[in-house]
Coordinates of C-alpha atoms and ligand atoms in Angstrom, one line a residue:
X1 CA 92.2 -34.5 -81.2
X2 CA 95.9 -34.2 -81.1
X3 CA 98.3 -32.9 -83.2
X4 CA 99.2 -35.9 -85.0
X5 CA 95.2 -36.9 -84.7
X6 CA 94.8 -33.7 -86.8
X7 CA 96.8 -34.1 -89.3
X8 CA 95.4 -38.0 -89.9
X9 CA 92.4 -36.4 -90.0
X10 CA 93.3 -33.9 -92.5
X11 CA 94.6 -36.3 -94.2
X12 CA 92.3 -38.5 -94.6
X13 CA 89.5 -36.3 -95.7
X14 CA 91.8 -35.4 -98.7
X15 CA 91.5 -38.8 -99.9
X16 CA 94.8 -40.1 -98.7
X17 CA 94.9 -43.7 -98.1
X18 CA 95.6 -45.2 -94.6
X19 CA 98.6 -47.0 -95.7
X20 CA 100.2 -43.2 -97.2
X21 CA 99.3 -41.5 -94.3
X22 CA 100.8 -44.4 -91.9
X23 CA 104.0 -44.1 -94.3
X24 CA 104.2 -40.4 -93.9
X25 CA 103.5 -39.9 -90.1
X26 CA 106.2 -42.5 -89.8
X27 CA 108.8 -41.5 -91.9
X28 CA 109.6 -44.8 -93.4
X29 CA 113.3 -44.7 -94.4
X30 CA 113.3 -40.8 -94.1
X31 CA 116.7 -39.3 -93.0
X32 CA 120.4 -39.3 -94.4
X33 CA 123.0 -42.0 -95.1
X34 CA 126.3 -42.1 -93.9
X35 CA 128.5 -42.2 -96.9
X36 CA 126.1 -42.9 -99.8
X37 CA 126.9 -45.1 -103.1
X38 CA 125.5 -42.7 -105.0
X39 CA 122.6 -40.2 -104.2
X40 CA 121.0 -38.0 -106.5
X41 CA 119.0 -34.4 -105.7
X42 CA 115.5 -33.8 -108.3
X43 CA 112.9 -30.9 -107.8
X44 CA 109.6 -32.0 -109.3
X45 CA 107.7 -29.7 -111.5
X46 CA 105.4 -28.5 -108.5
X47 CA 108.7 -27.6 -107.1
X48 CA 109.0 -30.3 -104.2
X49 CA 112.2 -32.5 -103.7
X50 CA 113.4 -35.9 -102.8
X51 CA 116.9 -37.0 -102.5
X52 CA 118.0 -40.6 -101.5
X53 CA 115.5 -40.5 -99.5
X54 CA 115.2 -37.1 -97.5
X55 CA 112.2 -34.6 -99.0
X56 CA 111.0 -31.2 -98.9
X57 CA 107.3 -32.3 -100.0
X58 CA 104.1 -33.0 -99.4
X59 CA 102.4 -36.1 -97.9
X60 CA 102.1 -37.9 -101.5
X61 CA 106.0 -37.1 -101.7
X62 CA 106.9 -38.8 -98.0
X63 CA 104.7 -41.8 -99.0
X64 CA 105.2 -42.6 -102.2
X65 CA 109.7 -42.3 -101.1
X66 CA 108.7 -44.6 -98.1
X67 CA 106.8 -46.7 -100.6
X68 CA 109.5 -47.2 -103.4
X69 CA 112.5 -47.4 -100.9
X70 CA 110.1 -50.1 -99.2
X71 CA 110.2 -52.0 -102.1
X72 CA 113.5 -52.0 -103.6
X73 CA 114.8 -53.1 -100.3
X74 CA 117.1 -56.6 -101.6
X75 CA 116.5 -56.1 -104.6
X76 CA 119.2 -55.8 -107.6
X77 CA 119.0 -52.4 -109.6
X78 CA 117.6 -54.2 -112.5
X79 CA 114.8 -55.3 -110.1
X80 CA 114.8 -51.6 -108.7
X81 CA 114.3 -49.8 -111.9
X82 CA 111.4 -52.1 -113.1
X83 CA 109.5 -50.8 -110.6
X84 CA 107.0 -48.3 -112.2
X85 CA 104.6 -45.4 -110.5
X86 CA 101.7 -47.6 -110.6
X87 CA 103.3 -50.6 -109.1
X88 CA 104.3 -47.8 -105.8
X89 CA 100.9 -46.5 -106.2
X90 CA 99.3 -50.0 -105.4
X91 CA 101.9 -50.1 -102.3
X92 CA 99.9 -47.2 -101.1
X93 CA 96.5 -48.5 -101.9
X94 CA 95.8 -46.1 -104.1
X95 CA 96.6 -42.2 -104.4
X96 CA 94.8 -39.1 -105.2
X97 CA 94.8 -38.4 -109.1
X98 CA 96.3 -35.2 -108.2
X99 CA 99.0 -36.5 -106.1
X100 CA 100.2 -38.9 -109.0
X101 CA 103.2 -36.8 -109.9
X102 CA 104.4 -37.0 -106.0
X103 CA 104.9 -40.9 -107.2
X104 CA 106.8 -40.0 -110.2
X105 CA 109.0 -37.6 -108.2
X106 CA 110.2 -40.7 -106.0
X107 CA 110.6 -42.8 -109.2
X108 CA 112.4 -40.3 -110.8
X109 CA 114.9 -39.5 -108.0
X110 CA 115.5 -43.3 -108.1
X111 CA 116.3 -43.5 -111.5
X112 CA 118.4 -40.6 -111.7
X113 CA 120.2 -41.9 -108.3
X114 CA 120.7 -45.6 -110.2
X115 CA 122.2 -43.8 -113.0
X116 CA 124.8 -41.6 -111.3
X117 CA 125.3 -45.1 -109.0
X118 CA 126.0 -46.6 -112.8
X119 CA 128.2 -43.4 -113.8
X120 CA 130.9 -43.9 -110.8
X121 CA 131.0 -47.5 -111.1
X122 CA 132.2 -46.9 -114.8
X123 CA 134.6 -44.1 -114.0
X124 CA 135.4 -45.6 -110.8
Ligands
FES1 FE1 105.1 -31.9 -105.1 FE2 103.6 -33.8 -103.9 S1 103.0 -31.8 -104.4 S2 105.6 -34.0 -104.7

């Protein structure tokens, strides 16, 4: 197998679904933004971090950030922030029980990024 064979593998036998590991061995929206509206940095109780949407995380974290920013794509921020954990979690196809808080790390950073968005269009 190759690398990227392994790691599917791996993957896979830890109860990942195909669509999270597709979404993290492809980065989906991964990387930095030129001159940002608003971004917003949050470590997650197991430590991990997403911001806008660049990690330092596991595969649950990369998946369930490609997920929500996926799905917010056109969408107003009212529309954004009714997205929930479950709704990103059915994106996947499902996620491992233990892995549930890497969903609520993207949906935090979201909501914590819409807010300071909100902040500096009031002061701005
Ligand atoms: Fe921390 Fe997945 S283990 S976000």
């Amino acid at each position: 197998m190759s690398g990227k064979e392994d790691i599917k593998h791996l993957l896979k036998i830890s109860g990942y679904s195909n669509i999270a590991i597709e979404y993290f061995l492809e980065k989906v929206n991964v990387g930095e933004i030129d001159n940002p509206d608003a971004y917003f940095v949050h470590t997650g109780p197991c430590g991990d971090t997403m911001a806008k949407f660049q990690a330092i995380g596991c595969a649950g974290a990369f998946s369930s950030g490609s997920a929500l920013t996926e799905m917010i794509k056109g969408k107003t921020i009212e529309q954004a922030e009714k997205i929930e954990e479950g709704d990103v979690i059915d994106r996947l196809g499902g996620i491992l029980g233990q892995k549930i808080h890497c969903t609520c790390l993207a949906k935090k950073t979201l909501k914590f990024a819409l807010n300071e968005y909100r902040g500096q269009q009031k002061d701005g």
